[in-house]
Tab-separated table of C-alpha atoms in Angstrom:
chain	number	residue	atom	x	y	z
A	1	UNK	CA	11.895	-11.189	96.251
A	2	UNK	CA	12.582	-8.058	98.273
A	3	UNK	CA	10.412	-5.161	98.256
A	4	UNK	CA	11.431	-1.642	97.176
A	5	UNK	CA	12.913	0.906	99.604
A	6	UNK	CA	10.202	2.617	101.881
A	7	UNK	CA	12.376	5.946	100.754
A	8	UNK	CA	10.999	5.249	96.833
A	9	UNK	CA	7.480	5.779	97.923
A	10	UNK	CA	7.535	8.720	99.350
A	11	UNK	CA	8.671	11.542	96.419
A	12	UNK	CA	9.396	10.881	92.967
A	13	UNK	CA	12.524	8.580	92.017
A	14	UNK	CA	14.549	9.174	89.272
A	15	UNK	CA	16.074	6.070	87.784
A	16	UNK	CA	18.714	6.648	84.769
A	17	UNK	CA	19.180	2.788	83.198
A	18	UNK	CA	19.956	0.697	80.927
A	19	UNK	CA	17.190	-1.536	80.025
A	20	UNK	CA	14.592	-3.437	78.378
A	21	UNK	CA	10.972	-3.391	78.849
A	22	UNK	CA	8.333	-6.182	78.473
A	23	UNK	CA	4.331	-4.809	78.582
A	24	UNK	CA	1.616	-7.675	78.924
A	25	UNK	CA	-1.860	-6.756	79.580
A	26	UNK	CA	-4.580	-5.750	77.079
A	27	UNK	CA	-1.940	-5.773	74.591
A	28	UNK	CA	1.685	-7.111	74.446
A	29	UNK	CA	4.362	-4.781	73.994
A	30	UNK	CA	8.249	-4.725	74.037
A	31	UNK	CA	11.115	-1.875	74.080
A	32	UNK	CA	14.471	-3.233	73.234
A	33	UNK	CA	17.584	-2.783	75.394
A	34	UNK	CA	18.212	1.290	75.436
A	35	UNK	CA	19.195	3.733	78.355
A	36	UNK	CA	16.116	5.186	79.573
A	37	UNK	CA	14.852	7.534	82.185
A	38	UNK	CA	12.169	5.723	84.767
A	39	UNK	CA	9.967	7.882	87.033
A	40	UNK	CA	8.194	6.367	89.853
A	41	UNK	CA	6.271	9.216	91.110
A	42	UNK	CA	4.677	9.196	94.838
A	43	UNK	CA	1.359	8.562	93.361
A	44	UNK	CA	2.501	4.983	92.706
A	45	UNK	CA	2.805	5.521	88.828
A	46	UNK	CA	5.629	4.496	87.041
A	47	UNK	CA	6.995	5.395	83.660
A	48	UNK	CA	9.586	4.861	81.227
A	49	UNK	CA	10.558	7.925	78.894
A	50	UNK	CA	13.317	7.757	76.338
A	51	UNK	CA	14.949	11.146	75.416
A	52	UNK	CA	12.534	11.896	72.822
A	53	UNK	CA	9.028	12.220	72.325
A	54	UNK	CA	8.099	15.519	74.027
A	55	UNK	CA	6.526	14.378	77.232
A	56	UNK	CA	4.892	10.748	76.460
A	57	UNK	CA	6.644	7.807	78.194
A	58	UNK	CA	7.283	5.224	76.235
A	59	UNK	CA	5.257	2.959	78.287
A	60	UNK	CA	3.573	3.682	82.003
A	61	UNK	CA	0.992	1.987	84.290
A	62	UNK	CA	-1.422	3.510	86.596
A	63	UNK	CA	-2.071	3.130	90.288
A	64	UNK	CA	-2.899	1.080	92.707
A	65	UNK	CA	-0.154	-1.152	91.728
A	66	UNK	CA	2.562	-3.266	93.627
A	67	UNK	CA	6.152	-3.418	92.769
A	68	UNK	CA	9.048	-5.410	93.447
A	69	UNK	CA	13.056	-6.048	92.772
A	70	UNK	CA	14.440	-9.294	92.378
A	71	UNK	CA	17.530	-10.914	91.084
A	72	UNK	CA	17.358	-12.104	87.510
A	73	UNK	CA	16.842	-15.856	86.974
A	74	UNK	CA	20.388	-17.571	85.218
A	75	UNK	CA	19.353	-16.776	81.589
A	76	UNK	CA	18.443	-13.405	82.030
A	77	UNK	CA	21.825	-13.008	84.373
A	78	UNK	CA	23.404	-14.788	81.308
A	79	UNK	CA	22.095	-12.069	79.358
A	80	UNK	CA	23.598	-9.328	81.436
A	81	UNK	CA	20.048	-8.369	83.643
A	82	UNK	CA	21.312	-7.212	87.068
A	83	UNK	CA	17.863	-6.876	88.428
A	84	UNK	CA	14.286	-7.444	87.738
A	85	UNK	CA	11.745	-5.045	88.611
A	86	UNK	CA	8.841	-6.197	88.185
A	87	UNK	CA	4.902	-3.561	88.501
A	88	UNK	CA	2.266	-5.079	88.480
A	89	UNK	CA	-1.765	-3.548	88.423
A	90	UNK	CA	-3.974	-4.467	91.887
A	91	UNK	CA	-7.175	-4.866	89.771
A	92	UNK	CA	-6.381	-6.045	86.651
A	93	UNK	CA	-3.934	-8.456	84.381
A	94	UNK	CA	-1.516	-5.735	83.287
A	95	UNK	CA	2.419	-6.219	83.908
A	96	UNK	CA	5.228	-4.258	83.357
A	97	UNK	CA	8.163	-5.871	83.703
A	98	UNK	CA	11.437	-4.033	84.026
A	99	UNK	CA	14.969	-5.964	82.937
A	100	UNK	CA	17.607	-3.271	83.964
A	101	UNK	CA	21.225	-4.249	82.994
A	102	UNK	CA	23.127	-1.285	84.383
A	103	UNK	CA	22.170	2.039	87.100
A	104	UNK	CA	23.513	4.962	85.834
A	105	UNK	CA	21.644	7.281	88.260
A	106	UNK	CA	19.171	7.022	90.800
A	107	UNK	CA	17.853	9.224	93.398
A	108	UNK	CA	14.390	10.384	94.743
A	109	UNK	CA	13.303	13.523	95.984
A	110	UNK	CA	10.466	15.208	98.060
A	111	UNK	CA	8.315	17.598	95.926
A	112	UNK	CA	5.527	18.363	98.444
A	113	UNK	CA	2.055	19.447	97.831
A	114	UNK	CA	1.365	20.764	94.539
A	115	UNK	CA	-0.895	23.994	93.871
A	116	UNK	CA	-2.637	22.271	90.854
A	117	UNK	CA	-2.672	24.047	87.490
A	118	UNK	CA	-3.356	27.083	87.100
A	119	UNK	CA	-5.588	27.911	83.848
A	120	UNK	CA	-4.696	30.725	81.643
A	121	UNK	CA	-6.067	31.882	77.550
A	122	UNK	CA	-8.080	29.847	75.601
A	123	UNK	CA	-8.578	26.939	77.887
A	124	UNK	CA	-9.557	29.258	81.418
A	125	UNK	CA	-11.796	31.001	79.235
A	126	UNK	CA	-13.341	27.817	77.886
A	127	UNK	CA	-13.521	26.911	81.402
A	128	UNK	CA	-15.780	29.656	82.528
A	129	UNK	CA	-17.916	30.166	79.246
A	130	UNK	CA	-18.811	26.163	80.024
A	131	UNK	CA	-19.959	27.207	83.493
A	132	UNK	CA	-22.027	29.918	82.365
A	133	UNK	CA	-23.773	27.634	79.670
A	134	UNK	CA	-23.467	24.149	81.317
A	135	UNK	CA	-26.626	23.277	79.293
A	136	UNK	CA	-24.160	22.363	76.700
A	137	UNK	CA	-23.931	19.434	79.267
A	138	UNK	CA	-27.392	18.794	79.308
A	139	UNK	CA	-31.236	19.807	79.354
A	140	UNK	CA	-31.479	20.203	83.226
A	141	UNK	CA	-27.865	20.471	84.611
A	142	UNK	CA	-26.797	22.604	87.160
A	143	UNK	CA	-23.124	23.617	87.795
A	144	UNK	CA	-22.046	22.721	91.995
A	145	UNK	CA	-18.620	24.339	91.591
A	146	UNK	CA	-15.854	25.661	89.397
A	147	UNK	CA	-12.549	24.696	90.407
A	148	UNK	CA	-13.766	21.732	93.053
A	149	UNK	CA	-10.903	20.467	95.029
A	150	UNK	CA	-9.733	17.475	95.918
A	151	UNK	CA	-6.715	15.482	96.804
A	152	UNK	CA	-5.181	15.288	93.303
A	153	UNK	CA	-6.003	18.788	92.516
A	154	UNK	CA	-8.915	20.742	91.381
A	155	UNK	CA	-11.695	19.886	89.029
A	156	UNK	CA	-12.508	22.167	86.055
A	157	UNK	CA	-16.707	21.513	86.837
A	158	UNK	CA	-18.772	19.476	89.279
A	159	UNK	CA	-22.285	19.245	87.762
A	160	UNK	CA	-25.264	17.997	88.690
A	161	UNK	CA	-26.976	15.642	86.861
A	162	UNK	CA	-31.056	15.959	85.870
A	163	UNK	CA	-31.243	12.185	87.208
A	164	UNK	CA	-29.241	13.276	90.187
A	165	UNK	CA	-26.079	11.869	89.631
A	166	UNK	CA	-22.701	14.430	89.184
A	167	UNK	CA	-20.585	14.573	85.894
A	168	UNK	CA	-16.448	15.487	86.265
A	169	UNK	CA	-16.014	17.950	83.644
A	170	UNK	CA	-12.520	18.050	82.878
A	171	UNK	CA	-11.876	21.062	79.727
A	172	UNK	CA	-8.915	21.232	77.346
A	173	UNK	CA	-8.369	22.985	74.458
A	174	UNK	CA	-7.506	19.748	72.990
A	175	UNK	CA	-8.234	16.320	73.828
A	176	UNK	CA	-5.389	14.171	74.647
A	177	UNK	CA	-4.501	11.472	76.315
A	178	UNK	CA	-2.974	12.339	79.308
A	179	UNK	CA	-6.024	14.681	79.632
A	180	UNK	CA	-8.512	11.367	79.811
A	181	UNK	CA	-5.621	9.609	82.488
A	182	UNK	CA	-5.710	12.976	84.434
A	183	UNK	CA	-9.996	13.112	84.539
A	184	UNK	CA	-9.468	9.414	85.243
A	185	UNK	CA	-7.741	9.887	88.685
A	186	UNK	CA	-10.365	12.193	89.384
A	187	UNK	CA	-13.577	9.709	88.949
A	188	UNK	CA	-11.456	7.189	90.736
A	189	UNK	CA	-11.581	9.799	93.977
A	190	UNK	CA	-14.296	11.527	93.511
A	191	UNK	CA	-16.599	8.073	93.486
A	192	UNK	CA	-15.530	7.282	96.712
A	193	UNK	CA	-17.679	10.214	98.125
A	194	UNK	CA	-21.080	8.538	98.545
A	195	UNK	CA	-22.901	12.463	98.037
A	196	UNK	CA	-21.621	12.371	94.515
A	197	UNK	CA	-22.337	9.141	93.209
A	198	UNK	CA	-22.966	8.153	90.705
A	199	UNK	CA	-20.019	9.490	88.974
A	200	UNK	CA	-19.494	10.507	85.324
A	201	UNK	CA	-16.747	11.586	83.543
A	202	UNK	CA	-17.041	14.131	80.545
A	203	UNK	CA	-14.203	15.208	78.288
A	204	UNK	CA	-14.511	18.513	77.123
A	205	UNK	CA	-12.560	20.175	74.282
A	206	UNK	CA	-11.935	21.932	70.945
A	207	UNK	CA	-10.712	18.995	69.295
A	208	UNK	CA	-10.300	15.603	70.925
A	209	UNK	CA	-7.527	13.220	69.457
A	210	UNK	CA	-8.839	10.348	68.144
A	211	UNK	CA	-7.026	8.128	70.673
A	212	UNK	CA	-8.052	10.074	73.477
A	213	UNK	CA	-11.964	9.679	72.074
A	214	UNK	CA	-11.379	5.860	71.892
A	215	UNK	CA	-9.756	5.841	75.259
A	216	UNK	CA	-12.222	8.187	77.091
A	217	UNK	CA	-15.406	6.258	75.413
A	218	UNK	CA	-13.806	2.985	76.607
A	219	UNK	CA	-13.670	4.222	80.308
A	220	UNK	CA	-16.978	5.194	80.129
A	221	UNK	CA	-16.628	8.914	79.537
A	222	UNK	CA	-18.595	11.423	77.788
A	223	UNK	CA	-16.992	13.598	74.591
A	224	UNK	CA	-18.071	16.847	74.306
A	225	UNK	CA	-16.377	19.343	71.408
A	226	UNK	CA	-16.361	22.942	72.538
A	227	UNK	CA	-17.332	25.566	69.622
A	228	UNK	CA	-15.052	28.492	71.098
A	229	UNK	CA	-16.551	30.666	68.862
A	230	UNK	CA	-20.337	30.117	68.750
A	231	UNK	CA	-19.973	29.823	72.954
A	232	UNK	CA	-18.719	33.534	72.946
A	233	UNK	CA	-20.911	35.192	70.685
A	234	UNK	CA	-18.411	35.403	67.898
A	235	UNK	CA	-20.178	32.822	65.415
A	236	UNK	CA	-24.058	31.315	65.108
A	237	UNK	CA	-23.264	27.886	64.266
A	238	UNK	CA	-27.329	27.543	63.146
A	239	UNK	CA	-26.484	30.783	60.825
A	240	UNK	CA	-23.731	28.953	58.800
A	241	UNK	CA	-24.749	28.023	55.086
A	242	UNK	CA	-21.741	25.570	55.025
């Protein structure tokens, strides 16, 4: 089984294919045979998008994670597989397995250091409004930094916990998935740094997708909805006869 190209690691690649896709892990999943687009970004994350769907893959998995090519075993060769590439996760079960019949492009490219996102409207000013009244947090919180960097790109908050421990505040306008993935890269960094720990996450937003909620709550993550309105002055939620 041969190991992909050193060259594949190092920006994103950009594989045009024709493929299926088998998913085992904490559920089962399969895509039938389709041309898709597959990213492997320099993160080691690696996702399959179809041309549809706005910007969800299809199906992706998560660094750390190995991956390999191989040739297809005689049934699979029989049923026109020219090679196997086959991710699999470093600390759990989860497999993705890759049957790709025929290459219609594929290239990688260097992208360099990104500046991170850079916040504007409703969700920069949601941003600062929870700094000003990190209470909402907690009884006892105290804000270390907007805006903390690291590796992956800023943090929206650093707080500090009454009990001494720091909370990742990540803030959206709304709550989606990618948002939880994206504040889960961050606790995976930031709990590394033995000043900090422990480490908890809190998702932060007008309105937080169901899937997201179940998602965040299973990582262990806070949910926190964000009354725009009452945090600016505009409304007094306690005021409200409905």
């Amino acid at each position: 089984m041969a190991c992909l190209s050193r060259r594949y690691t190092r920006g994103v690649r950009l594989a045009i294919v024709r493929c299926s896709v088998e998913y085992s892990g904490r559920l089962d999943a399969h895509l039938p045979l389709a041309t898709r687009l597959i990213m492997v970004k320099a993160d080691g994350s690696v996702l399959v998008h179809a041309d549809g769907g706005s910007y969800k893959p299809l199906n992706w998995m998560n660094p750390p994670l190995t991956m390999s090519v191989a040739p297809p075993g005689p049934e699979r060769e029989a049923d026109g597989v020219a090679q196997v590439w086959t991710v699999t996760h470093v600390k759990s079960d989860d497999r993705l397995i890759i049957y790709v019949h025929e290459v219609l492009h594929d290239s990688s490219h260097e992208l360099g250091r990104d500046p991170g996102l850079v916040k504007s409207g409703v969700e920069a000013h949601l941003q600062k409004l929870l700094a000003e009244q990190v209470t909402l947090l907690g009884e006892g919180c105290r804000l270390i930094r907007r805006e903390y960097p690291t590796a992956l790109g800023p943090i929206d908050l650093l707080v500090r916990a009454p009990d001494g421990g720091t909370l990742a505040v990540e803030v959206k306008r709304r709550g989606e998935i990618d948002g939880v993935e994206q504040l889960t890269r961050y606790l995976n960094l930031l709990r590394r740094d033995p000043t900090l720990t422990p480490v908890t996450g809190v998702f932060a937003a007008q309105e937080i997708r169901p899937q997201a909620r179940t998602l965040a709550t299973d990582r262990g993550m806070r949910c926190l909805l964000l009354d725009y309105d009452a945090m600016r002055g505009v409304d007094d939620p306690d005021s409200r006869l409905f």
